[in-house]
Coordinates of C-alpha atoms in Angstrom, one line a residue:
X1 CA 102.0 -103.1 -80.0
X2 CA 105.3 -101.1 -79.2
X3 CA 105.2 -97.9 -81.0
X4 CA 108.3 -96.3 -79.3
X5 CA 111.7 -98.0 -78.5
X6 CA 114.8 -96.4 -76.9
X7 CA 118.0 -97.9 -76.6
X8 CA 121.2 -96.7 -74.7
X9 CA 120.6 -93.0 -75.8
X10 CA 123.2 -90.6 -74.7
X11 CA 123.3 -86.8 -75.5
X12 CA 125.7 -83.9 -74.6
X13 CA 124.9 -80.5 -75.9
X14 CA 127.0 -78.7 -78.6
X15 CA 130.0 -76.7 -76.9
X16 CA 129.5 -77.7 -73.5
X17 CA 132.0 -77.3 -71.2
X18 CA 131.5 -80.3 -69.3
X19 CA 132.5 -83.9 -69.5
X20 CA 128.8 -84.4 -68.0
X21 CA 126.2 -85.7 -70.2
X22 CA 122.9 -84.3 -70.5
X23 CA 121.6 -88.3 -71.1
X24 CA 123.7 -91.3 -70.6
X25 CA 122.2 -94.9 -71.8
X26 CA 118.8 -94.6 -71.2
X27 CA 116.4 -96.9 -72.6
X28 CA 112.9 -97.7 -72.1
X29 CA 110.2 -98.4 -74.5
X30 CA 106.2 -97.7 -74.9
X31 CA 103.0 -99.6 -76.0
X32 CA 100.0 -98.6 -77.8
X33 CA 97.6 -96.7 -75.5
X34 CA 100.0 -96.6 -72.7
X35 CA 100.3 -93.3 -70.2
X36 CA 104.1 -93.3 -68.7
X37 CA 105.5 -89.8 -66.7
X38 CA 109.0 -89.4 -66.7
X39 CA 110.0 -88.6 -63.3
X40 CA 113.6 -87.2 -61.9
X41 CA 115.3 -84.3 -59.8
X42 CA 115.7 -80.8 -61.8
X43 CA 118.5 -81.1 -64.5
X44 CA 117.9 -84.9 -64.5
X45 CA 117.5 -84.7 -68.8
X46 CA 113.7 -84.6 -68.5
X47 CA 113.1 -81.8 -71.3
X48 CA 116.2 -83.2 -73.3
X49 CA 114.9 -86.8 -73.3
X50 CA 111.0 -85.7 -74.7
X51 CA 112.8 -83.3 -77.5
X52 CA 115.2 -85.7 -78.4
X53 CA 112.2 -88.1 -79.1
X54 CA 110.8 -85.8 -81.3
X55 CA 113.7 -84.8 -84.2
X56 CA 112.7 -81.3 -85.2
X57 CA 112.9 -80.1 -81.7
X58 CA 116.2 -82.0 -80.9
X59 CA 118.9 -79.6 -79.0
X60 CA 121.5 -79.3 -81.0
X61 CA 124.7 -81.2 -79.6
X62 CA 126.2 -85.1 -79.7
X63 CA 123.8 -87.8 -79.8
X64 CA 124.0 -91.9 -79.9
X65 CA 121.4 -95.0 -79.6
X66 CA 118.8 -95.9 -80.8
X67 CA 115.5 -94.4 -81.4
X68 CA 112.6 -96.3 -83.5
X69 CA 109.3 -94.8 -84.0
X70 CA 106.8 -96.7 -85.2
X71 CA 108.8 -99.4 -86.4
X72 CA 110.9 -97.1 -87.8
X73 CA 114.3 -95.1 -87.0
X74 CA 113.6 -91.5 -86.3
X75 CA 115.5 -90.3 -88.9
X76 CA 113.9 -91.9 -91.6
X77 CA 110.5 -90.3 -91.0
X78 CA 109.9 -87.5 -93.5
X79 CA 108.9 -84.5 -92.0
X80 CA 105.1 -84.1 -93.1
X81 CA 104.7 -87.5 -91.1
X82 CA 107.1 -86.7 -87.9
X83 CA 105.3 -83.3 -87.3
X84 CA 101.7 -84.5 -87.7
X85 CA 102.1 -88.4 -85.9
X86 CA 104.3 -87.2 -82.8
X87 CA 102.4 -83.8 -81.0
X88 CA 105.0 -82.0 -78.2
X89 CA 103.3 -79.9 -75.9
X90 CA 105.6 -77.2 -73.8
X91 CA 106.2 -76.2 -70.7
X92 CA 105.3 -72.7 -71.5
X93 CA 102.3 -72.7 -73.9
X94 CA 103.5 -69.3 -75.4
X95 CA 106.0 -71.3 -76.8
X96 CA 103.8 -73.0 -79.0
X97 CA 101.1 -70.2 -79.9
X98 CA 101.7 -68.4 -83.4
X99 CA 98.9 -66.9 -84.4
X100 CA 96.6 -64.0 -82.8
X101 CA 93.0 -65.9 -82.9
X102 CA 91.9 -69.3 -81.1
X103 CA 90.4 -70.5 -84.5
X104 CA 93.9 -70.0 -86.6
X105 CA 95.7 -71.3 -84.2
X106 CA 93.6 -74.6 -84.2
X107 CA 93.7 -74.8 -88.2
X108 CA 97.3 -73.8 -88.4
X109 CA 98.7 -77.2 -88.2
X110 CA 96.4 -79.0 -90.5
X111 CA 97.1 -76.1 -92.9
X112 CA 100.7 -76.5 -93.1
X113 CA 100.2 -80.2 -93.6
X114 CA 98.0 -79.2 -96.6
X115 CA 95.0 -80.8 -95.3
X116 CA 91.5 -79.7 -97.7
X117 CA 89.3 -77.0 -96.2
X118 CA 86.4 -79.0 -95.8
X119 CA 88.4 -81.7 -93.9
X120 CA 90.0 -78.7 -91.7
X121 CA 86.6 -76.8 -90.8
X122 CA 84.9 -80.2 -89.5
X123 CA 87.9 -81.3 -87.2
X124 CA 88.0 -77.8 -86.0
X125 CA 84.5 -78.3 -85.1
X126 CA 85.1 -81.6 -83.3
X127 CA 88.4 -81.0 -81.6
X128 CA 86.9 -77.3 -80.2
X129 CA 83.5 -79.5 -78.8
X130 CA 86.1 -82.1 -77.6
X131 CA 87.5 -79.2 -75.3
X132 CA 85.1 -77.6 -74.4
X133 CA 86.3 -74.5 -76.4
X134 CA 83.1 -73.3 -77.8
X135 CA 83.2 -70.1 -75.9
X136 CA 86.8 -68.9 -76.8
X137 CA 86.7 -70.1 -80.2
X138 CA 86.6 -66.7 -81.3
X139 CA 89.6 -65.0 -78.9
X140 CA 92.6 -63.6 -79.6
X141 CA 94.9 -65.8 -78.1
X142 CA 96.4 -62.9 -76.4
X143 CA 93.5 -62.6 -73.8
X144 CA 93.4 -66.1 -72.9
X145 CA 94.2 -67.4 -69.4
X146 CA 97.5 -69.8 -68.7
X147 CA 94.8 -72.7 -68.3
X148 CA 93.3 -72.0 -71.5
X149 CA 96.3 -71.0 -73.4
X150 CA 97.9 -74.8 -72.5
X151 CA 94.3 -76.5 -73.3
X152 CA 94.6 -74.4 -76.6
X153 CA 98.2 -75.8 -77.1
X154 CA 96.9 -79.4 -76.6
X155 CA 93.8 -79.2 -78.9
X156 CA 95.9 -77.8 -81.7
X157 CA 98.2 -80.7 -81.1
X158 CA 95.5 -83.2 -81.4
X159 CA 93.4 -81.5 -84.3
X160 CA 96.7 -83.8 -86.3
X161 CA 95.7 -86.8 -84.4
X162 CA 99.1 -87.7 -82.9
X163 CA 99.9 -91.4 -82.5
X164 CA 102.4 -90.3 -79.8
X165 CA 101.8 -87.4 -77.2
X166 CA 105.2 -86.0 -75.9
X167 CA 104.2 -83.2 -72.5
X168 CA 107.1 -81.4 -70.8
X169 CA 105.6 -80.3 -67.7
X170 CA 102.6 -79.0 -69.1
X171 CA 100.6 -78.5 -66.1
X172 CA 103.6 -76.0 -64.2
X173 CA 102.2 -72.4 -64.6
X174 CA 98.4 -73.8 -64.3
X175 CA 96.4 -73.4 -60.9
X176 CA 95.0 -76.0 -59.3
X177 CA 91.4 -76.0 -61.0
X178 CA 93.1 -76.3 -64.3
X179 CA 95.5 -79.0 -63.6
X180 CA 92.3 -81.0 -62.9
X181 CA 90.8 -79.7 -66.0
X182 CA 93.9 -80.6 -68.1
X183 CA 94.6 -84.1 -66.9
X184 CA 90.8 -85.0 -67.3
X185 CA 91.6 -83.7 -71.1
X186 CA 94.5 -86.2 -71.0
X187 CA 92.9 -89.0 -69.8
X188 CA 89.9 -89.3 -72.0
X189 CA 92.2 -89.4 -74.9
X190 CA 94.5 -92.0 -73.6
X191 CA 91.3 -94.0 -72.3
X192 CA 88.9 -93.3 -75.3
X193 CA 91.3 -92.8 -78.2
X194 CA 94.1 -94.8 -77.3
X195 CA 96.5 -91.8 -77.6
X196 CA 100.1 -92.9 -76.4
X197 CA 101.1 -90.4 -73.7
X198 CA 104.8 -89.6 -72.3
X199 CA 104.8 -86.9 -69.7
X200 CA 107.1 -85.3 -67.7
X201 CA 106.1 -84.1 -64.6
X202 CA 107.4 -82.7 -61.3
X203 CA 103.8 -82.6 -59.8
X204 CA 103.2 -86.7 -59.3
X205 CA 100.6 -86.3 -57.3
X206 CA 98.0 -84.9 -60.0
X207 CA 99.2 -87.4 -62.4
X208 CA 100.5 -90.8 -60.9
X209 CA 96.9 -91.9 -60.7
X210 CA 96.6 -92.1 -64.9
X211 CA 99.9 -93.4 -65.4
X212 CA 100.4 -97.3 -66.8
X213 CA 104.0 -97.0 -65.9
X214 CA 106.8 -94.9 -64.6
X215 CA 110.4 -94.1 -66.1
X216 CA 112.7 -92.2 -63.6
X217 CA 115.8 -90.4 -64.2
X218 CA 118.5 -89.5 -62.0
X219 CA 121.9 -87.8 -63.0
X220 CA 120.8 -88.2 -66.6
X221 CA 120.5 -91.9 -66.3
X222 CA 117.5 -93.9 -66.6
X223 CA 117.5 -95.6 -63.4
X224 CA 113.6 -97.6 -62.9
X225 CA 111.2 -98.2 -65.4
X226 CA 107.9 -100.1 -64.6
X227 CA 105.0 -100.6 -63.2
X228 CA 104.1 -97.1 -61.1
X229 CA 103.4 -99.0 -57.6
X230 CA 107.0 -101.0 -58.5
X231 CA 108.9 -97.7 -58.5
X232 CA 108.1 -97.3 -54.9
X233 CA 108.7 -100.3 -53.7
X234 CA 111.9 -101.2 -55.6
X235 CA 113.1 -97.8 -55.9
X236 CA 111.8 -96.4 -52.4
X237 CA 113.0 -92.8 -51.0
X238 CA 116.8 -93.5 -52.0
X239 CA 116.1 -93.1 -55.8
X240 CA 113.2 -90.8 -56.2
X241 CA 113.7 -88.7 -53.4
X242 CA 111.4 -88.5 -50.3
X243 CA 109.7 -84.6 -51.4
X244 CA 109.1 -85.9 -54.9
X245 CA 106.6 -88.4 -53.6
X246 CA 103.1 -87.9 -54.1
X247 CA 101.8 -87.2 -50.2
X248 CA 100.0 -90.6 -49.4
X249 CA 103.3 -92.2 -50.5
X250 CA 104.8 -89.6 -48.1
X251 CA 103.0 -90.8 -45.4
X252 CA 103.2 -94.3 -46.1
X253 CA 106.6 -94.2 -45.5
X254 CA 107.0 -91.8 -42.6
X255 CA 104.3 -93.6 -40.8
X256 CA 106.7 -96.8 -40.6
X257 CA 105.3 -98.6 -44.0
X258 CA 107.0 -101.4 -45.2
X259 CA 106.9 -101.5 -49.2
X260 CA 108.1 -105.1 -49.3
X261 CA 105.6 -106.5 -47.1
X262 CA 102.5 -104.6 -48.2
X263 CA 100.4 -105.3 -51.0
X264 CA 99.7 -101.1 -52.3
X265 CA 101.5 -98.7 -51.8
X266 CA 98.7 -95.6 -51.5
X267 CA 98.7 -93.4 -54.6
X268 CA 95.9 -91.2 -53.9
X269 CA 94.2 -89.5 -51.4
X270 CA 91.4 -91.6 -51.1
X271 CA 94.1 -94.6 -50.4
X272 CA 95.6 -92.7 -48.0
X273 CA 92.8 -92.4 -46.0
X274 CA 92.2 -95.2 -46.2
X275 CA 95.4 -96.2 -45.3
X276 CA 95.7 -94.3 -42.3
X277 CA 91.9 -95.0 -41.6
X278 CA 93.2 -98.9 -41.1
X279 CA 96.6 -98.6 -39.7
X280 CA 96.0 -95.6 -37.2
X281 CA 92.5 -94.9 -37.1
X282 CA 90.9 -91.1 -38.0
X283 CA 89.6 -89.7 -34.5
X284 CA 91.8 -86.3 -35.6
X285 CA 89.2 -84.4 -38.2
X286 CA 91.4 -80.8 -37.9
X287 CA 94.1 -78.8 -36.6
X288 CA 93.8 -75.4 -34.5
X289 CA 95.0 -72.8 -36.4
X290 CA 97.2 -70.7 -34.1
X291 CA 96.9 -66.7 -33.9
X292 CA 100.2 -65.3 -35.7
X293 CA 100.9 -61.8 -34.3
X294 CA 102.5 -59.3 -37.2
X295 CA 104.4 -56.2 -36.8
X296 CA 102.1 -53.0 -37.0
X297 CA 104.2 -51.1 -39.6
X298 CA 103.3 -52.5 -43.5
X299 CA 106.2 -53.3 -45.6
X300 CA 103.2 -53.2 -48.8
X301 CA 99.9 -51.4 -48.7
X302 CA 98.0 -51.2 -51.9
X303 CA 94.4 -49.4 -51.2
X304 CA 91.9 -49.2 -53.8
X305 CA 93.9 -50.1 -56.4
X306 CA 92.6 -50.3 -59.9
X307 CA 94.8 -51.0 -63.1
X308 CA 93.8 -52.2 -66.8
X309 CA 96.0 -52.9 -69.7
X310 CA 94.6 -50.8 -72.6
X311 CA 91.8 -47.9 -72.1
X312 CA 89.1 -49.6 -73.3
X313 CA 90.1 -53.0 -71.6
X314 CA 88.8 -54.5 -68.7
X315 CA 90.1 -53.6 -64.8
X316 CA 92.4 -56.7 -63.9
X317 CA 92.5 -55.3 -60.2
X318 CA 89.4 -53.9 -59.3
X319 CA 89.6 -51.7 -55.8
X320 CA 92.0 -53.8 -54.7
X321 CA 93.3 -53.8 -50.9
X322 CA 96.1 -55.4 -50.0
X323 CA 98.7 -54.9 -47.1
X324 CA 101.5 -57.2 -46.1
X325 CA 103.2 -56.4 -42.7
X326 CA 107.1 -56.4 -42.3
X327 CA 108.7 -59.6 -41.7
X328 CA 105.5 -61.3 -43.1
X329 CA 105.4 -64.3 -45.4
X330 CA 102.2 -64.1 -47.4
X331 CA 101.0 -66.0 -50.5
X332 CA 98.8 -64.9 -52.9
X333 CA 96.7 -67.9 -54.5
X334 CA 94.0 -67.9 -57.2
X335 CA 92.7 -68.8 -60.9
X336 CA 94.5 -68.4 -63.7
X337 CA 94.0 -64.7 -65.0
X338 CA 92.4 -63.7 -61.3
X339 CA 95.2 -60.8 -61.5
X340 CA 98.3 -62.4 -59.3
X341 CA 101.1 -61.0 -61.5
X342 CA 100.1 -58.0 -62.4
X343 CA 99.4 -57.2 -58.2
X344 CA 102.8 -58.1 -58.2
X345 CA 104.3 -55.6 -60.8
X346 CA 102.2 -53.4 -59.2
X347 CA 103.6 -53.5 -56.1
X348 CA 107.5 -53.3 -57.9
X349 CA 106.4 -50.3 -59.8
X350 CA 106.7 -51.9 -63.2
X351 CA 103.0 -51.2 -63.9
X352 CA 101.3 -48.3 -63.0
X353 CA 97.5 -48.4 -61.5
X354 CA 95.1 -45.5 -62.9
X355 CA 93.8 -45.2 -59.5
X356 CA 94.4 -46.1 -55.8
X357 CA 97.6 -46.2 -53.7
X358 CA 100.4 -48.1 -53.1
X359 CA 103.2 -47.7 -50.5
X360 CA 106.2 -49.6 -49.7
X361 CA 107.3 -49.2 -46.0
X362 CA 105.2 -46.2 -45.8
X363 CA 106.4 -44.0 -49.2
X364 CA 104.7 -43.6 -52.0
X365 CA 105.9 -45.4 -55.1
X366 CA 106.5 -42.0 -56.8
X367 CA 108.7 -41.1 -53.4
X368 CA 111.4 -43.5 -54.5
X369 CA 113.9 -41.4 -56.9
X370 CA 117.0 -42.5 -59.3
X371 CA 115.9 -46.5 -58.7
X372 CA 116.3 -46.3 -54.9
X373 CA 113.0 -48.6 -55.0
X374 CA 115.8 -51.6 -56.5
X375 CA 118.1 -50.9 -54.1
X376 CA 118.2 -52.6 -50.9
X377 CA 114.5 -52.3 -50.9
X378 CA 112.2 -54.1 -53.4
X379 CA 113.3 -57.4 -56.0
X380 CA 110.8 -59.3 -57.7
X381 CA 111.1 -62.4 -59.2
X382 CA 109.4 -62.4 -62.4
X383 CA 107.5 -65.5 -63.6
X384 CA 109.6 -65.4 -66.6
X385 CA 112.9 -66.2 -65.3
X386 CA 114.7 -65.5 -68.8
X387 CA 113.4 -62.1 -68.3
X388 CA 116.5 -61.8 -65.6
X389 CA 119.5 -62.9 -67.6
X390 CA 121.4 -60.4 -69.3
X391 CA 125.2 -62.6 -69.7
X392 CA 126.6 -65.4 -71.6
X393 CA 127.3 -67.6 -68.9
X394 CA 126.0 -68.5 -65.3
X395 CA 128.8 -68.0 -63.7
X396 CA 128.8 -64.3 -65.0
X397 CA 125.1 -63.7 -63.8
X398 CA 126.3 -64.4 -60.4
X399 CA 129.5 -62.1 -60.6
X400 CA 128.2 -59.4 -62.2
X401 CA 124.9 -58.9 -59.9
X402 CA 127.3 -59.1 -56.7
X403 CA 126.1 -62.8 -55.7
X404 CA 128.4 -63.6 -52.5
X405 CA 127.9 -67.0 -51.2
X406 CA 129.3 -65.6 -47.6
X407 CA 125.8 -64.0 -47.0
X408 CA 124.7 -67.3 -45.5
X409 CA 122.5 -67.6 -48.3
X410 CA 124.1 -71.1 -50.6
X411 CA 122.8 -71.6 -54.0
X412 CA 124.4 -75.0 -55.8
X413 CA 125.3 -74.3 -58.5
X414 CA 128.3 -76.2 -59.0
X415 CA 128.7 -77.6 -62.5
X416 CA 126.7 -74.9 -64.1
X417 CA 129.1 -71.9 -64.1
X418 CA 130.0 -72.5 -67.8
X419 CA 126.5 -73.0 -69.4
X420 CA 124.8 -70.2 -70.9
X421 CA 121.5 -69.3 -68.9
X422 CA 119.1 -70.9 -71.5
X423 CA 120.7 -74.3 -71.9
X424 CA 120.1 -74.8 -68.3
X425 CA 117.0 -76.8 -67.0
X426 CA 114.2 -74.7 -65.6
X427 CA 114.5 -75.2 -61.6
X428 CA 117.9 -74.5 -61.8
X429 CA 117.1 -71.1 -64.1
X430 CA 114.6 -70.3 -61.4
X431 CA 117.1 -71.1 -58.6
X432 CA 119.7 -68.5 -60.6
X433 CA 116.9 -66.3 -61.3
X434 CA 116.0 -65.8 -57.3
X435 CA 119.8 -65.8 -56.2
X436 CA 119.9 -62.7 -58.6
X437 CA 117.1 -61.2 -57.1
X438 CA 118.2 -61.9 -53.4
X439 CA 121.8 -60.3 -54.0
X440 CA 119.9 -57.0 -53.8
X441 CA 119.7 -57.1 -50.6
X442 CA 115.7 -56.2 -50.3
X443 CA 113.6 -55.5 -47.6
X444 CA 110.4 -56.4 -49.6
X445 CA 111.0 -60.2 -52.1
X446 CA 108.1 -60.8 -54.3
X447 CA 107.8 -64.1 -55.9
X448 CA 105.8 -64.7 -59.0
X449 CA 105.5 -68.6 -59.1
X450 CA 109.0 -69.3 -57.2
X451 CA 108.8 -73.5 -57.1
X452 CA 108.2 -73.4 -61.0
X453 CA 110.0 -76.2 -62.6
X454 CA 111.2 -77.0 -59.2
X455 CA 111.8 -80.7 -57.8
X456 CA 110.6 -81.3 -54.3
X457 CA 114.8 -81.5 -53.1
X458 CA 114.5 -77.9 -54.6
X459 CA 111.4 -77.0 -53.2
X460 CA 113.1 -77.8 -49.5
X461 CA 116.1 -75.4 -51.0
X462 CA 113.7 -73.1 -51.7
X463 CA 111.9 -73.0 -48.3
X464 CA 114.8 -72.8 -46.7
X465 CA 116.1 -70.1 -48.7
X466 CA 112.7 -67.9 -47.3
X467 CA 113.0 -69.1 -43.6
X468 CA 116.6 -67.5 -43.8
X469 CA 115.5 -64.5 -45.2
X470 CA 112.4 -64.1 -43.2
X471 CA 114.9 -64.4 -39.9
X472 CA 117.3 -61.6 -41.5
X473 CA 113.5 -59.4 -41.2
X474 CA 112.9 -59.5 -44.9
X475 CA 109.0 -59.6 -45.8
X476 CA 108.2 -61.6 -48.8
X477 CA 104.9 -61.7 -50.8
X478 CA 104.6 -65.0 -52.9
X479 CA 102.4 -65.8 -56.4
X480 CA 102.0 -69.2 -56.3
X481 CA 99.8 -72.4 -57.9
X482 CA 101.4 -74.4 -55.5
X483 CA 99.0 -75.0 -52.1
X484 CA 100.8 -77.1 -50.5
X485 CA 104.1 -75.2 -50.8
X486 CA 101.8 -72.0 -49.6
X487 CA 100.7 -73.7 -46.3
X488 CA 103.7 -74.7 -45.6
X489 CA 106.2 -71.6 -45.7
X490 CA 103.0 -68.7 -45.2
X491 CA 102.3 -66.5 -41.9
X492 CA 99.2 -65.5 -44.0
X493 CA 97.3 -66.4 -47.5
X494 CA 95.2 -64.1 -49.7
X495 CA 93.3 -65.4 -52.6
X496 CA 92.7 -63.1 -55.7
X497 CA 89.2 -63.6 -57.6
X498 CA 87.8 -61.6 -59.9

């Protein structure tokens, strides 16, 4: 049974500047019980397409086509029926959170829907089990993790039982543990309740494997929709883009694999093995790992560092050690809530530790007067990249922090120099975001989740953006969820626990 049909929708934001449209005549449809990610390069219309879907989070601009829910046109639905039959989870789960305990937060919905107290208590006692939120039931929402904040986000969502489930990059800001945590969430109620699922997602690799079928934007146009194996063999590397591949479809193709000839394109790992296990054999189990020599002087040293958020609370860094040599690229990995971002504002001096050291190129935090810490020496990128934009317009960001594109150092962003920073997609906020930080001209770059929202094209941009910098002598310390990205651009990793 189709319960979602879109035809030949096109949207352009109010007052935009450009004769580019956010969406131009895409159309696809889902069935019943079907799982479908929406796949597509950063600013592709990902975000725009899932709100549009969903009328009281529409954008507000210029739209046209046709969108029928439930055999009906969107706009017809009354509200009562459009909030509780089509759930939206964020990107950014604090988006979504309004109330300061995991219990109100889980009734809030049915409340405003007017649902009886009786009837709100037991669901709140069957979607909590469902979870497996027994333990945080009780919480403030505040001292949840990212990974139970976005679980919280989802269960909230489905205490209305949805008959649509719209997911904008949910699984971004979660570490690897959760992801697997989440999608397992996400898959029992596609598989056991038949819960409709559109998801868009950059990370294809955790989620291809659930998916029924695939729709795949690409400059705002909708440009494969099928079957998910179908996409790879009709569409190939020209449309999706070789780093936005899952890594068994990597290798399928840069091992010589013909996608018109074979039968399956590997999805997983356990088909890539497999794969490789027929085609090439598997005599090679590992790789040496080869000694990296570091410079002697330390461009971070944090020793016994202990910090806590309120007196009574409890130490997030506890004794921690930490040093980072100059010209170093290191990566800090870990749970969510192990500590990551606070190490990091730490280290920049936006939070102060009640005990231990820390020194940045061999001075004391309190040895850096009248901001000299923020010039030429330390910029962090902050994990929330609105934190960082202070004008009206991208093209003023870049002007008024000194951005020069004769450093060597090219950010794209051609075409976005007249949108405000929020109306722009969230790799290229982050890409803005880091080119603000790198016009500073530091010795010491901390990244706090850098490929968030990131495509895999932009995830190259990005890694070559830190092999510049790192050849220039800058040493760069790196939050990050993503592990592959981590092995790939790190002279050393460091995981956080406890």
């Amino acid at each position: 049974m189709e319960i979602l049909k879109v035809e030949g929708l096109t949207f352009s934001y109010a007052a935009s500047h450009e004769t580019k449209k956010s969406l131009n005549g895409v159309s696809f449809s889902a069935n019943e019980g079907e799982f479908i990610v929406v796949s597509g390069g950063t600013g592709s219309g990902k975000s725009t397409l899932l709100r549009a879907l969903k009328r009281e989070l529409c954008p507000n601009g210029t739209l046209s086509g046709k969108i029928t829910v439930f055999g009906r046109d969107r706009d017809t639905l009354d509200a009562k029926s459009s909030a509780a039959a089509i759930g939206f989870v964020p990107q950014h789960p604090e988006e979504a959170i309004v109330t300061d305990r995991v219990s109100h937060e889980l009734c809030f919905g049915l409340e405003n829907l007017g649902v009886a107290p009786d009837t709100i208590r037991r669901r709140a006692a069957e979607t909590a089990a469902f979870f497996g939120m027994n333990e945080i039931y009780s919480c403030d929402t505040s001292s949840l993790s990212g990974g139970q904040k976005q679980m919280l986000v989802l269960a909230s969502v489905m205490i209305m039982r949805p008959k649509l489930l719209l997911l904008d990059e949910p699984t971004s800001e979660l570490d690897p543990i959760s992801v697997g945590s989440f999608l397992s969430s996400l898959s029992r109620l596609n598989r056991e309740l038949g819960l409709t699922i559109i998801m868009a997602e950059h990370r294809l690799e955790d989620v291809l494997y659930l998916a029924d079928k695939m729709l795949i934007l690409k400059d705002s146009e909708s440009v494969f929709f099928g079957d998910v194996n179908d996409a790879f063999k009709k569409c190939g590397q020209e449309d999706l883009g070789i780093h936005d591949m899952p890594s068994p479809v990597r290798l399928f193709f840069e091992t010589g694999g013909d996608p018109l000839t074979c039968g399956k394109i590997p999805l997983t790992v356990r088909e890539g093995r497999k794969y490789i296990t027929e085609s090439f054999g598997d005599s090679t189990k590992s790789l040496e790992v080869p000694e990296k020599p570091h410079e002697t002087e330390a461009a971070l040293l944090m020793k016994n560092v202990c910090f806590r958020y309120t007196r009574d609370g409890r130490d997030i860094l506890k004794g921690l050690d930490l040093t980072v040599y100059s010209g170093q690229c290191v990566s800090l990995v870990g749970g969510n809530g192990a500590g990551k971002s606070t190490c990091l504002s730490a280290a920049a001096g936006v939070l102060k530790p009640y005990a231990g050291k820390i020194e940045v190129f061999g001075k004391k935090l309190s040895e850096y007067k009248n901001g000299s810490l923020y010039t030429g020496c330390v910029s962090l990128l902050p994990q929330n990249t609105e934190a960082c934009f202070l004008y009206n317009t991208v093209g003023e960001e870049l002007s008024r922090c000194g951005y020069d594109k004769s450093t060597g150092i090219d950010f794209d962003f051609d075409g976005l120099l007249e949108r405000h920073p929020y109306d722009i997609s969230g790799g290229e906020a982050q890409m803005l975001a880091l080119a603000k930080a790198v016009s500073r001209s530091p010795r010491l770059l901390l990244l706090d989740e850098p490929t968030k929202g990131l495509d895999g094209s932009m995830k190259e941009v990005m890694k070559g953006v830190i092999s510049e910098l790192k050849g220039r002598g800058v040493t760069i310390l790196a939050v990050t969820h993503d592990i592959e990205f981590a092995a790939e651009i790190s002279d050393t990793i460091s995981m956080l626990f406890d």
